[in-house]
PDB file of N, CA and C in Angstrom:
ATOM      1  N   MET T   1     142.070-117.898 -39.841  1.00  0.00           N
ATOM      2  CA  MET T   1     142.576-118.970 -39.003  1.00  0.00           C
ATOM      3  C   MET T   1     141.411-119.595 -38.227  1.00  0.00           C
ATOM      4  N   PRO T   2     141.232-120.905 -38.317  1.00  0.00           N
ATOM      5  CA  PRO T   2     140.099-121.549 -37.661  1.00  0.00           C
ATOM      6  C   PRO T   2     140.272-121.569 -36.132  1.00  0.00           C
ATOM      7  N   LEU T   3     139.149-121.525 -35.442  1.00  0.00           N
ATOM      8  CA  LEU T   3     139.137-121.605 -33.986  1.00  0.00           C
ATOM      9  C   LEU T   3     139.329-123.061 -33.589  1.00  0.00           C
ATOM     10  N   LEU T   4     140.332-123.322 -32.771  1.00  0.00           N
ATOM     11  CA  LEU T   4     140.592-124.683 -32.321  1.00  0.00           C
ATOM     12  C   LEU T   4     139.751-124.973 -31.089  1.00  0.00           C
ATOM     13  N   GLN T   5     139.089-126.117 -31.076  1.00  0.00           N
ATOM     14  CA  GLN T   5     138.213-126.503 -29.983  1.00  0.00           C
ATOM     15  C   GLN T   5     138.591-127.860 -29.458  1.00  0.00           C
ATOM     16  N   GLY T   6     138.222-128.093 -28.191  1.00  0.00           N
ATOM     17  CA  GLY T   6     138.382-129.413 -27.597  1.00  0.00           C
ATOM     18  C   GLY T   6     139.821-129.911 -27.630  1.00  0.00           C
ATOM     19  N   GLU T   7     139.987-131.135 -28.031  1.00  0.00           N
ATOM     20  CA  GLU T   7     141.305-131.761 -28.049  1.00  0.00           C
ATOM     21  C   GLU T   7     142.235-131.155 -29.083  1.00  0.00           C
ATOM     22  N   GLN T   8     141.689-130.409 -30.033  1.00  0.00           N
ATOM     23  CA  GLN T   8     142.531-129.760 -31.040  1.00  0.00           C
ATOM     24  C   GLN T   8     143.243-128.532 -30.473  1.00  0.00           C
ATOM     25  N   HIS T   9     142.681-127.962 -29.389  1.00  0.00           N
ATOM     26  CA  HIS T   9     143.281-126.779 -28.783  1.00  0.00           C
ATOM     27  C   HIS T   9     144.555-127.192 -28.049  1.00  0.00           C
ATOM     28  N   PRO T  10     145.662-126.443 -28.232  1.00  0.00           N
ATOM     29  CA  PRO T  10     146.931-126.859 -27.634  1.00  0.00           C
ATOM     30  C   PRO T  10     146.958-126.856 -26.106  1.00  0.00           C
ATOM     31  N   HIS T  11     146.015-126.178 -25.465  1.00  0.00           N
ATOM     32  CA  HIS T  11     146.000-126.116 -24.000  1.00  0.00           C
ATOM     33  C   HIS T  11     144.888-126.952 -23.375  1.00  0.00           C
ATOM     34  N   HIS T  12     144.329-127.894 -24.143  1.00  0.00           N
ATOM     35  CA  HIS T  12     143.232-128.691 -23.584  1.00  0.00           C
ATOM     36  C   HIS T  12     143.721-129.535 -22.418  1.00  0.00           C
ATOM     37  N   LYS T  13     142.844-129.718 -21.436  1.00  0.00           N
ATOM     38  CA  LYS T  13     143.163-130.541 -20.270  1.00  0.00           C
ATOM     39  C   LYS T  13     142.337-131.814 -20.236  1.00  0.00           C
ATOM     40  N   LEU T  14     141.247-131.831 -20.981  1.00  0.00           N
ATOM     41  CA  LEU T  14     140.349-132.967 -20.972  1.00  0.00           C
ATOM     42  C   LEU T  14     140.179-133.523 -22.385  1.00  0.00           C
ATOM     43  N   THR T  15     139.881-134.803 -22.439  1.00  0.00           N
ATOM     44  CA  THR T  15     139.559-135.428 -23.710  1.00  0.00           C
ATOM     45  C   THR T  15     138.037-135.425 -23.875  1.00  0.00           C
ATOM     46  N   ALA T  16     137.579-135.676 -25.074  1.00  0.00           N
ATOM     47  CA  ALA T  16     136.140-135.748 -25.327  1.00  0.00           C
ATOM     48  C   ALA T  16     135.509-136.852 -24.471  1.00  0.00           C
ATOM     49  N   GLU T  17     136.199-137.949 -24.333  1.00  0.00           N
ATOM     50  CA  GLU T  17     135.698-139.057 -23.514  1.00  0.00           C
ATOM     51  C   GLU T  17     135.529-138.627 -22.049  1.00  0.00           C
ATOM     52  N   GLU T  18     136.495-137.874 -21.537  1.00  0.00           N
ATOM     53  CA  GLU T  18     136.394-137.399 -20.154  1.00  0.00           C
ATOM     54  C   GLU T  18     135.225-136.426 -19.981  1.00  0.00           C
ATOM     55  N   VAL T  19     135.000-135.571 -20.962  1.00  0.00           N
ATOM     56  CA  VAL T  19     133.875-134.631 -20.902  1.00  0.00           C
ATOM     57  C   VAL T  19     132.559-135.394 -20.861  1.00  0.00           C
ATOM     58  N   LEU T  20     132.414-136.401 -21.692  1.00  0.00           N
ATOM     59  CA  LEU T  20     131.191-137.210 -21.683  1.00  0.00           C
ATOM     60  C   LEU T  20     131.030-137.933 -20.347  1.00  0.00           C
ATOM     61  N   THR T  21     132.128-138.388 -19.775  1.00  0.00           N
ATOM     62  CA  THR T  21     132.074-139.069 -18.478  1.00  0.00           C
ATOM     63  C   THR T  21     131.675-138.098 -17.378  1.00  0.00           C
ATOM     64  N   ILE T  22     132.204-136.876 -17.418  1.00  0.00           N
ATOM     65  CA  ILE T  22     131.819-135.860 -16.435  1.00  0.00           C
ATOM     66  C   ILE T  22     130.322-135.615 -16.525  1.00  0.00           C
ATOM     67  N   ARG T  23     129.812-135.450 -17.731  1.00  0.00           N
ATOM     68  CA  ARG T  23     128.372-135.198 -17.904  1.00  0.00           C
ATOM     69  C   ARG T  23     127.535-136.362 -17.387  1.00  0.00           C
ATOM     70  N   ALA T  24     127.989-137.566 -17.632  1.00  0.00           N
ATOM     71  CA  ALA T  24     127.229-138.745 -17.200  1.00  0.00           C
ATOM     72  C   ALA T  24     127.355-138.997 -15.706  1.00  0.00           C
ATOM     73  N   SER T  25     128.453-138.559 -15.100  1.00  0.00           N
ATOM     74  CA  SER T  25     128.721-138.849 -13.696  1.00  0.00           C
ATOM     75  C   SER T  25     128.097-137.872 -12.719  1.00  0.00           C
ATOM     76  N   TYR T  26     127.756-136.684 -13.171  1.00  0.00           N
ATOM     77  CA  TYR T  26     127.255-135.672 -12.254  1.00  0.00           C
ATOM     78  C   TYR T  26     125.858-136.018 -11.759  1.00  0.00           C
ATOM     79  N   ILE T  27     125.742-136.133 -10.444  1.00  0.00           N
ATOM     80  CA  ILE T  27     124.452-136.404  -9.797  1.00  0.00           C
ATOM     81  C   ILE T  27     124.302-135.344  -8.713  1.00  0.00           C
ATOM     82  N   PRO T  28     123.457-134.329  -8.958  1.00  0.00           N
ATOM     83  CA  PRO T  28     123.276-133.275  -7.969  1.00  0.00           C
ATOM     84  C   PRO T  28     122.885-133.832  -6.600  1.00  0.00           C
ATOM     85  N   GLY T  29     123.542-133.334  -5.571  1.00  0.00           N
ATOM     86  CA  GLY T  29     123.268-133.796  -4.214  1.00  0.00           C
ATOM     87  C   GLY T  29     124.074-135.014  -3.812  1.00  0.00           C
ATOM     88  N   LEU T  30     124.675-135.682  -4.771  1.00  0.00           N
ATOM     89  CA  LEU T  30     125.469-136.873  -4.468  1.00  0.00           C
ATOM     90  C   LEU T  30     126.919-136.679  -4.879  1.00  0.00           C
ATOM     91  N   ILE T  31     127.133-136.216  -6.086  1.00  0.00           N
ATOM     92  CA  ILE T  31     128.482-135.935  -6.591  1.00  0.00           C
ATOM     93  C   ILE T  31     128.546-134.440  -6.881  1.00  0.00           C
ATOM     94  N   THR T  32     129.504-133.765  -6.275  1.00  0.00           N
ATOM     95  CA  THR T  32     129.605-132.319  -6.421  1.00  0.00           C
ATOM     96  C   THR T  32     130.525-131.932  -7.572  1.00  0.00           C
ATOM     97  N   LEU T  33     130.431-130.657  -7.961  1.00  0.00           N
ATOM     98  CA  LEU T  33     131.356-130.123  -8.968  1.00  0.00           C
ATOM     99  C   LEU T  33     132.784-130.252  -8.473  1.00  0.00           C
ATOM    100  N   ALA T  34     132.987-129.996  -7.183  1.00  0.00           N
ATOM    101  CA  ALA T  34     134.331-130.087  -6.600  1.00  0.00           C
ATOM    102  C   ALA T  34     134.873-131.511  -6.694  1.00  0.00           C
ATOM    103  N   ASP T  35     134.024-132.503  -6.462  1.00  0.00           N
ATOM    104  CA  ASP T  35     134.455-133.911  -6.577  1.00  0.00           C
ATOM    105  C   ASP T  35     134.946-134.205  -7.996  1.00  0.00           C
ATOM    106  N   LEU T  36     134.158-133.805  -8.988  1.00  0.00           N
ATOM    107  CA  LEU T  36     134.530-134.048 -10.382  1.00  0.00           C
ATOM    108  C   LEU T  36     135.783-133.253 -10.760  1.00  0.00           C
ATOM    109  N   ALA T  37     135.862-132.016 -10.303  1.00  0.00           N
ATOM    110  CA  ALA T  37     137.025-131.180 -10.614  1.00  0.00           C
ATOM    111  C   ALA T  37     138.300-131.809 -10.071  1.00  0.00           C
ATOM    112  N   ARG T  38     138.247-132.290  -8.830  1.00  0.00           N
ATOM    113  CA  ARG T  38     139.421-132.944  -8.224  1.00  0.00           C
ATOM    114  C   ARG T  38     139.802-134.199  -9.000  1.00  0.00           C
ATOM    115  N   CYS T  39     138.819-134.974  -9.358  1.00  0.00           N
ATOM    116  CA  CYS T  39     139.040-136.231 -10.077  1.00  0.00           C
ATOM    117  C   CYS T  39     139.747-136.006 -11.421  1.00  0.00           C
ATOM    118  N   TYR T  40     139.387-134.921 -12.118  1.00  0.00           N
ATOM    119  CA  TYR T  40     139.923-134.679 -13.453  1.00  0.00           C
ATOM    120  C   TYR T  40     140.993-133.587 -13.492  1.00  0.00           C
ATOM    121  N   GLY T  41     141.356-133.035 -12.342  1.00  0.00           N
ATOM    122  CA  GLY T  41     142.433-132.049 -12.298  1.00  0.00           C
ATOM    123  C   GLY T  41     142.103-130.731 -12.963  1.00  0.00           C
ATOM    124  N   VAL T  42     140.835-130.328 -12.874  1.00  0.00           N
ATOM    125  CA  VAL T  42     140.408-129.054 -13.435  1.00  0.00           C
ATOM    126  C   VAL T  42     139.671-128.275 -12.348  1.00  0.00           C
ATOM    127  N   SER T  43     139.256-127.048 -12.660  1.00  0.00           N
ATOM    128  CA  SER T  43     138.555-126.228 -11.681  1.00  0.00           C
ATOM    129  C   SER T  43     137.058-126.566 -11.649  1.00  0.00           C
ATOM    130  N   LYS T  44     136.404-126.130 -10.556  1.00  0.00           N
ATOM    131  CA  LYS T  44     134.954-126.291 -10.467  1.00  0.00           C
ATOM    132  C   LYS T  44     134.264-125.510 -11.578  1.00  0.00           C
ATOM    133  N   GLN T  45     134.841-124.373 -11.934  1.00  0.00           N
ATOM    134  CA  GLN T  45     134.264-123.552 -13.007  1.00  0.00           C
ATOM    135  C   GLN T  45     134.304-124.316 -14.341  1.00  0.00           C
ATOM    136  N   THR T  46     135.393-125.020 -14.598  1.00  0.00           N
ATOM    137  CA  THR T  46     135.502-125.809 -15.831  1.00  0.00           C
ATOM    138  C   THR T  46     134.404-126.873 -15.877  1.00  0.00           C
ATOM    139  N   VAL T  47     134.198-127.567 -14.766  1.00  0.00           N
ATOM    140  CA  VAL T  47     133.152-128.588 -14.703  1.00  0.00           C
ATOM    141  C   VAL T  47     131.785-127.935 -14.899  1.00  0.00           C
ATOM    142  N   SER T  48     131.582-126.776 -14.294  1.00  0.00           N
ATOM    143  CA  SER T  48     130.312-126.071 -14.403  1.00  0.00           C
ATOM    144  C   SER T  48     129.992-125.710 -15.860  1.00  0.00           C
ATOM    145  N   VAL T  49     130.964-125.180 -16.584  1.00  0.00           N
ATOM    146  CA  VAL T  49     130.694-124.774 -17.971  1.00  0.00           C
ATOM    147  C   VAL T  49     130.505-125.988 -18.884  1.00  0.00           C
ATOM    148  N   ILE T  50     131.127-127.094 -18.540  1.00  0.00           N
ATOM    149  CA  ILE T  50     130.904-128.339 -19.296  1.00  0.00           C
ATOM    150  C   ILE T  50     129.472-128.816 -19.076  1.00  0.00           C
ATOM    151  N   LEU T  51     129.037-128.839 -17.819  1.00  0.00           N
ATOM    152  CA  LEU T  51     127.702-129.333 -17.500  1.00  0.00           C
ATOM    153  C   LEU T  51     126.602-128.418 -18.046  1.00  0.00           C
ATOM    154  N   SER T  52     126.868-127.127 -18.104  1.00  0.00           N
ATOM    155  CA  SER T  52     125.858-126.177 -18.590  1.00  0.00           C
ATOM    156  C   SER T  52     125.807-126.114 -20.119  1.00  0.00           C
ATOM    157  N   GLY T  53     126.810-126.702 -20.772  1.00  0.00           N
ATOM    158  CA  GLY T  53     126.841-126.705 -22.234  1.00  0.00           C
ATOM    159  C   GLY T  53     127.513-125.484 -22.834  1.00  0.00           C
ATOM    160  N   ARG T  54     128.109-124.634 -22.004  1.00  0.00           N
ATOM    161  CA  ARG T  54     128.811-123.465 -22.535  1.00  0.00           C
ATOM    162  C   ARG T  54     130.191-123.839 -23.052  1.00  0.00           C
ATOM    163  N   SER T  55     130.667-125.006 -22.689  1.00  0.00           N
ATOM    164  CA  SER T  55     131.950-125.501 -23.167  1.00  0.00           C
ATOM    165  C   SER T  55     131.727-126.911 -23.702  1.00  0.00           C
ATOM    166  N   TRP T  56     132.434-127.272 -24.768  1.00  0.00           N
ATOM    167  CA  TRP T  56     132.294-128.579 -25.409  1.00  0.00           C
ATOM    168  C   TRP T  56     130.857-128.769 -25.882  1.00  0.00           C
ATOM    169  N   ARG T  57     130.186-127.693 -26.279  1.00  0.00           N
ATOM    170  CA  ARG T  57     128.761-127.751 -26.618  1.00  0.00           C
ATOM    171  C   ARG T  57     128.470-128.626 -27.828  1.00  0.00           C
ATOM    172  N   TRP T  58     129.423-128.784 -28.729  1.00  0.00           N
ATOM    173  CA  TRP T  58     129.214-129.608 -29.927  1.00  0.00           C
ATOM    174  C   TRP T  58     129.246-131.095 -29.616  1.00  0.00           C
ATOM    175  N   LEU T  59     129.707-131.430 -28.430  1.00  0.00           N
ATOM    176  CA  LEU T  59     129.916-132.823 -28.064  1.00  0.00           C
ATOM    177  C   LEU T  59     128.638-133.433 -27.503  1.00  0.00           C
ATOM    178  N   THR T  60     128.180-134.475 -28.133  1.00  0.00           N
ATOM    179  CA  THR T  60     127.022-135.223 -27.657  1.00  0.00           C
ATOM    180  C   THR T  60     127.413-136.683 -27.546  1.00  0.00           C
ATOM    181  N   GLU T  61     126.591-137.447 -26.943  1.00  0.00           N
ATOM    182  CA  GLU T  61     126.883-138.874 -26.796  1.00  0.00           C
ATOM    183  C   GLU T  61     127.307-139.506 -28.117  1.00  0.00           C
ATOM    184  N   GLY T  62     128.435-140.177 -28.103  1.00  0.00           N
ATOM    185  CA  GLY T  62     128.904-140.880 -29.294  1.00  0.00           C
ATOM    186  C   GLY T  62     129.614-140.006 -30.317  1.00  0.00           C
ATOM    187  N   THR T  63     129.758-138.712 -30.028  1.00  0.00           N
ATOM    188  CA  THR T  63     130.421-137.801 -30.959  1.00  0.00           C
ATOM    189  C   THR T  63     131.652-137.225 -30.299  1.00  0.00           C
ATOM    190  N   SER T  64     132.801-137.337 -30.935  1.00  0.00           N
ATOM    191  CA  SER T  64     134.022-136.803 -30.341  1.00  0.00           C
ATOM    192  C   SER T  64     134.676-135.739 -31.215  1.00  0.00           C
ATOM    193  N   GLU T  65     134.027-135.341 -32.284  1.00  0.00           N
ATOM    194  CA  GLU T  65     134.582-134.331 -33.182  1.00  0.00           C
ATOM    195  C   GLU T  65     133.787-133.039 -33.093  1.00  0.00           C
ATOM    196  N   PRO T  66     134.462-131.883 -33.120  1.00  0.00           N
ATOM    197  CA  PRO T  66     133.743-130.607 -33.113  1.00  0.00           C
ATOM    198  C   PRO T  66     133.045-130.350 -34.442  1.00  0.00           C
TER     199      PRO T  66
END
């Protein structure tokens, strides 16, 4: 059985477009993880793993497929 990732996973909360926007929007010292988490309805930990590349790692600019 294949591992479902990103928008294919039945419990996903974010779209690929939102993940790319989170990555582009984060400015240390100006925009916090908490700000982004509140904006997208996810936890600070979720934003942290997205920014560190531990989650949605296959996603790069212009790519929305795992």
